[in-house]
Short mmCIF file of C-alpha atoms and ligand atoms in Angstrom, two decimals:
data_model
loop_
_atom_site.label_atom_id
_atom_site.label_comp_id
_atom_site.label_asym_id
_atom_site.label_seq_id
_atom_site.Cartn_x
_atom_site.Cartn_y
_atom_site.Cartn_z
CA MET D 27 8.95 -4.39 -24.34
CA ASN D 28 10.45 -3.08 -21.11
CA PRO D 29 10.53 -5.35 -18.03
CA TRP D 30 7.41 -3.73 -16.56
CA GLU D 31 5.37 -4.27 -19.72
CA THR D 32 6.65 -7.85 -19.93
CA LEU D 33 5.51 -8.44 -16.36
CA ARG D 34 2.11 -6.94 -17.13
CA GLU D 35 1.64 -9.10 -20.23
CA GLU D 36 2.52 -12.25 -18.26
CA CYS D 37 0.25 -11.30 -15.40
CA LEU D 38 -2.70 -10.69 -17.73
CA GLN D 39 -2.43 -14.36 -18.83
CA CYS D 40 -2.26 -15.79 -15.30
CA THR D 41 -4.26 -18.89 -14.38
CA ASN D 42 -2.41 -19.70 -11.14
CA CYS D 43 -5.51 -19.78 -8.92
CA SER D 44 -9.19 -20.51 -9.35
CA LEU D 45 -10.15 -16.82 -9.47
CA HIS D 46 -9.14 -16.89 -13.13
CA THR D 47 -12.28 -18.90 -13.93
CA THR D 48 -14.68 -16.19 -12.74
CA ARG D 49 -12.80 -12.99 -13.59
CA LYS D 50 -13.54 -10.83 -16.61
CA GLN D 51 -10.17 -9.05 -16.52
CA VAL D 52 -6.93 -9.23 -14.55
CA VAL D 53 -6.31 -5.94 -12.73
CA PHE D 54 -2.54 -5.51 -12.86
CA GLY D 55 -2.60 -2.00 -11.36
CA MET D 56 -2.22 1.55 -12.59
CA GLY D 57 -0.01 4.56 -12.13
CA ASN D 58 3.66 5.33 -12.54
CA PRO D 59 5.91 2.26 -12.15
CA LYS D 60 8.78 4.65 -11.39
CA ALA D 61 6.89 6.15 -8.45
CA GLU D 62 8.38 6.09 -4.95
CA VAL D 63 4.99 5.39 -3.34
CA LEU D 64 3.08 2.12 -3.81
CA PHE D 65 -0.55 1.75 -2.70
CA VAL D 66 -1.84 -1.78 -2.12
CA GLY D 67 -5.55 -2.63 -1.95
CA GLU D 68 -7.26 -5.95 -1.41
CA GLY D 69 -8.62 -7.06 -4.74
CA PRO D 70 -10.79 -5.92 -7.65
CA GLY D 71 -14.53 -5.42 -7.23
CA ALA D 72 -17.17 -5.54 -9.95
CA ASN D 73 -16.25 -2.21 -11.57
CA GLU D 74 -12.54 -3.00 -11.54
CA ASP D 75 -13.23 -6.43 -13.08
CA GLU D 76 -15.23 -4.71 -15.85
CA GLN D 77 -12.65 -2.02 -16.59
CA GLY D 78 -9.40 -3.83 -15.77
CA LEU D 79 -8.28 -0.95 -13.53
CA PRO D 80 -7.99 -0.65 -9.72
CA PHE D 81 -10.27 1.53 -7.61
CA VAL D 82 -12.57 2.82 -10.34
CA GLY D 83 -15.88 2.40 -8.46
CA ARG D 84 -17.30 4.41 -5.56
CA SER D 85 -14.42 3.64 -3.23
CA GLY D 86 -12.01 4.71 -5.97
CA LYS D 87 -13.72 8.09 -6.20
CA LEU D 88 -13.25 8.50 -2.46
CA LEU D 89 -9.62 7.38 -2.70
CA ASP D 90 -9.06 10.14 -5.26
CA VAL D 91 -10.40 12.74 -2.80
CA TYR D 92 -7.81 11.61 -0.25
CA LEU D 93 -5.02 11.52 -2.83
CA GLU D 94 -5.89 15.01 -4.04
CA SER D 95 -5.88 16.27 -0.45
CA ILE D 96 -2.11 15.70 -0.41
CA GLN D 97 -1.43 16.48 -4.09
CA LEU D 98 -0.95 12.90 -5.25
CA SER D 99 -2.07 11.85 -8.70
CA ARG D 100 -2.70 8.22 -9.57
CA GLU D 101 -1.19 8.77 -13.01
CA LYS D 102 1.90 10.75 -12.04
CA ASN D 103 3.43 10.05 -8.67
CA ILE D 104 2.07 6.77 -7.25
CA PHE D 105 1.28 3.22 -8.36
CA ILE D 106 -1.84 1.37 -7.17
CA ALA D 107 -1.93 -2.44 -7.03
CA ASN D 108 -3.88 -5.10 -5.16
CA ILE D 109 -3.06 -8.22 -3.13
CA VAL D 110 -5.05 -10.35 -5.62
CA LYS D 111 -5.33 -9.28 -9.24
CA CYS D 112 -8.63 -11.04 -10.02
CA ARG D 113 -12.02 -10.37 -8.47
CA PRO D 114 -13.14 -12.74 -5.71
CA PRO D 115 -16.77 -13.77 -6.38
CA GLN D 116 -19.31 -11.67 -4.43
CA ASN D 117 -16.35 -9.53 -3.27
CA ARG D 118 -15.52 -11.99 -0.49
CA ASP D 119 -12.08 -11.73 1.17
CA PRO D 120 -9.44 -13.47 -0.94
CA LEU D 121 -8.70 -16.96 0.44
CA PRO D 122 -5.23 -17.74 1.83
CA GLU D 123 -4.42 -19.96 -1.16
CA GLU D 124 -5.47 -17.19 -3.56
CA ARG D 125 -3.26 -14.67 -1.78
CA GLU D 126 -0.36 -17.08 -1.86
CA ALA D 127 -0.87 -17.80 -5.55
CA CYS D 128 -1.04 -14.12 -6.43
CA LEU D 129 1.67 -12.66 -4.19
CA PRO D 130 4.55 -13.40 -6.61
CA TRP D 131 3.03 -10.81 -8.98
CA LEU D 132 3.02 -8.15 -6.28
CA ARG D 133 6.55 -9.16 -5.24
CA ALA D 134 7.70 -8.78 -8.83
CA GLN D 135 6.06 -5.36 -9.06
CA PHE D 136 7.71 -4.43 -5.78
CA LYS D 137 11.11 -5.61 -6.94
CA GLN D 138 11.00 -3.54 -10.10
CA MET D 139 9.51 -0.42 -8.49
CA LYS D 140 11.67 -0.40 -5.37
CA PRO D 141 9.19 1.86 -3.56
CA LYS D 142 10.32 3.97 -0.62
CA ILE D 143 6.84 3.97 0.91
CA VAL D 144 4.05 1.37 0.88
CA VAL D 145 0.52 2.41 1.86
CA CYS D 146 -1.83 -0.47 2.66
CA LEU D 147 -5.50 0.19 2.01
CA GLY D 148 -7.43 -1.75 4.64
CA ARG D 149 -6.95 -4.75 6.85
CA VAL D 150 -6.28 -7.45 4.26
CA ALA D 151 -3.40 -5.56 2.64
CA ALA D 152 -2.00 -4.56 6.04
CA GLN D 153 -2.06 -8.14 7.32
CA VAL D 154 -0.22 -9.39 4.23
CA MET D 155 2.27 -6.52 3.90
CA ILE D 156 2.92 -5.52 7.53
CA ARG D 157 1.93 -8.19 10.10
CA PRO D 158 -0.59 -11.05 10.12
CA ASP D 159 -2.21 -9.73 13.31
CA PHE D 160 -2.25 -6.07 12.24
CA ALA D 161 -5.25 -4.31 13.89
CA ILE D 162 -6.39 -1.71 11.37
CA THR D 163 -8.71 0.29 13.67
CA LYS D 164 -5.98 0.65 16.27
CA GLU D 165 -2.84 0.84 14.17
CA HIS D 166 -3.82 2.82 11.06
CA GLY D 167 -1.64 5.84 10.47
CA GLN D 168 1.37 4.34 12.28
CA TRP D 169 4.67 3.93 10.43
CA THR D 170 6.91 0.88 10.55
CA GLN D 171 10.15 0.36 8.67
CA LYS D 172 11.20 -2.97 7.12
CA ASN D 173 14.30 -3.37 4.95
CA ASN D 174 14.62 0.39 4.61
CA ILE D 175 11.06 0.77 3.30
CA TRP D 176 8.35 2.62 5.20
CA PHE D 177 4.93 0.97 5.64
CA MET D 178 1.66 2.48 6.82
CA ALA D 179 -1.94 1.28 6.61
CA THR D 180 -5.01 3.43 6.38
CA LEU D 181 -8.71 2.60 6.45
CA HIS D 182 -10.05 1.09 3.24
CA PRO D 183 -12.14 3.61 1.26
CA ALA D 184 -15.01 1.08 1.12
CA ALA D 185 -14.96 0.91 4.94
CA LEU D 186 -15.06 4.72 5.04
CA LEU D 187 -18.15 4.67 2.82
CA ARG D 188 -19.80 2.35 5.33
CA ASN D 189 -18.61 4.40 8.34
CA PRO D 190 -18.38 8.05 7.26
CA ASN D 191 -17.63 9.07 10.85
CA ASN D 192 -14.12 7.74 10.31
CA LYS D 193 -13.40 9.96 7.31
CA PRO D 194 -11.60 12.70 9.30
CA MET D 195 -9.29 10.07 10.85
CA ALA D 196 -8.32 8.92 7.39
CA PHE D 197 -7.45 12.48 6.35
CA GLU D 198 -4.97 12.48 9.23
CA ASP D 199 -3.38 9.29 7.87
CA TYR D 200 -2.88 10.96 4.50
CA ALA D 201 -1.41 14.03 6.21
CA THR D 202 1.21 11.79 7.86
CA LEU D 203 1.82 10.26 4.44
CA ARG D 204 2.55 13.70 3.00
CA ASP D 205 5.03 14.33 5.83
CA LYS D 206 6.73 10.98 5.26
CA ILE D 207 6.99 11.63 1.51
CA GLU D 208 8.61 14.98 2.22
CA GLU D 209 11.02 13.23 4.57
CA VAL D 210 12.13 10.24 2.48
CA CYS D 211 11.17 10.73 -1.18
CA GLU D 212 13.25 12.60 -3.71
CA HIS D 213 11.02 13.20 -6.70
CA THR D 214 7.42 12.46 -5.70
CA TYR D 215 6.37 16.07 -5.21
CA THR D 216 8.98 17.80 -7.30
CA ASN D 217 9.76 15.91 -10.49
CA PRO D 218 7.81 12.67 -10.93
CA LEU D 219 9.97 10.47 -13.19
N1 LIG Y 319 -11.12 -2.38 -3.48
C1 LIG Y 319 -9.85 -2.83 -3.51
O1 LIG Y 319 -9.32 -3.28 -2.50
N2 LIG Y 319 -9.19 -2.79 -4.66
C2 LIG Y 319 -9.71 -2.29 -5.79
O2 LIG Y 319 -9.03 -2.27 -6.80
C3 LIG Y 319 -11.03 -1.81 -5.74
C4 LIG Y 319 -11.73 -1.87 -4.59
FE1 LIG Y 320 -3.36 -15.35 -11.18
FE2 LIG Y 320 -3.63 -13.72 -9.14
FE3 LIG Y 320 -5.58 -13.91 -10.90
FE4 LIG Y 320 -5.11 -15.92 -9.22
S1 LIG Y 320 -5.80 -13.84 -8.66
S2 LIG Y 320 -5.45 -16.10 -11.43
S3 LIG Y 320 -2.88 -15.84 -9.05
S4 LIG Y 320 -3.53 -13.12 -11.29
#
């Protein structure tokens, strides 16, 4: 097994926080582990828990519309992960202790992938990955660089389903993502590895 598959197998066995008692499946993530662009959501919902894959429900369908608008494919040129890998009951926000318990998995994914760009989907991911006081409505679409990696947060697809008026704003975020990919990535659009 390669290091990525080893990590996945270990993660699928995890019992490091109490979410393991209510989950059906661990959602490790999906996509190309060699991608230069990493998307980070909040945590699995009911559909994801059933299928063991991220963003497969209604918000996932909307995410795919945005990805397609800038020629990204979840199989080929990105990877999609979550802050917590197991579903919080009733889809509540993951608790601080659950985030802390789960973050080593995301860090390990990050370390192996070495992404050039990280896109946070929604407030929870942005506050963990960018800044604890990140204000998603004000700061979405803005780029910040940390340790040579570019970070941006956009509105969570589930929030866009609740507030469709914000959908055009999100398209602008993805347009800036396309520009940033063209600026800093080598093989995302040309030759996905
Ligand atoms: N919402 C998320 O934040 N992550 C998923 O995987 C699905 C819905
Ligand atoms: Fe382990 Fe993360 Fe699932 Fe908690 S949420 S049991 S830390 S994989």
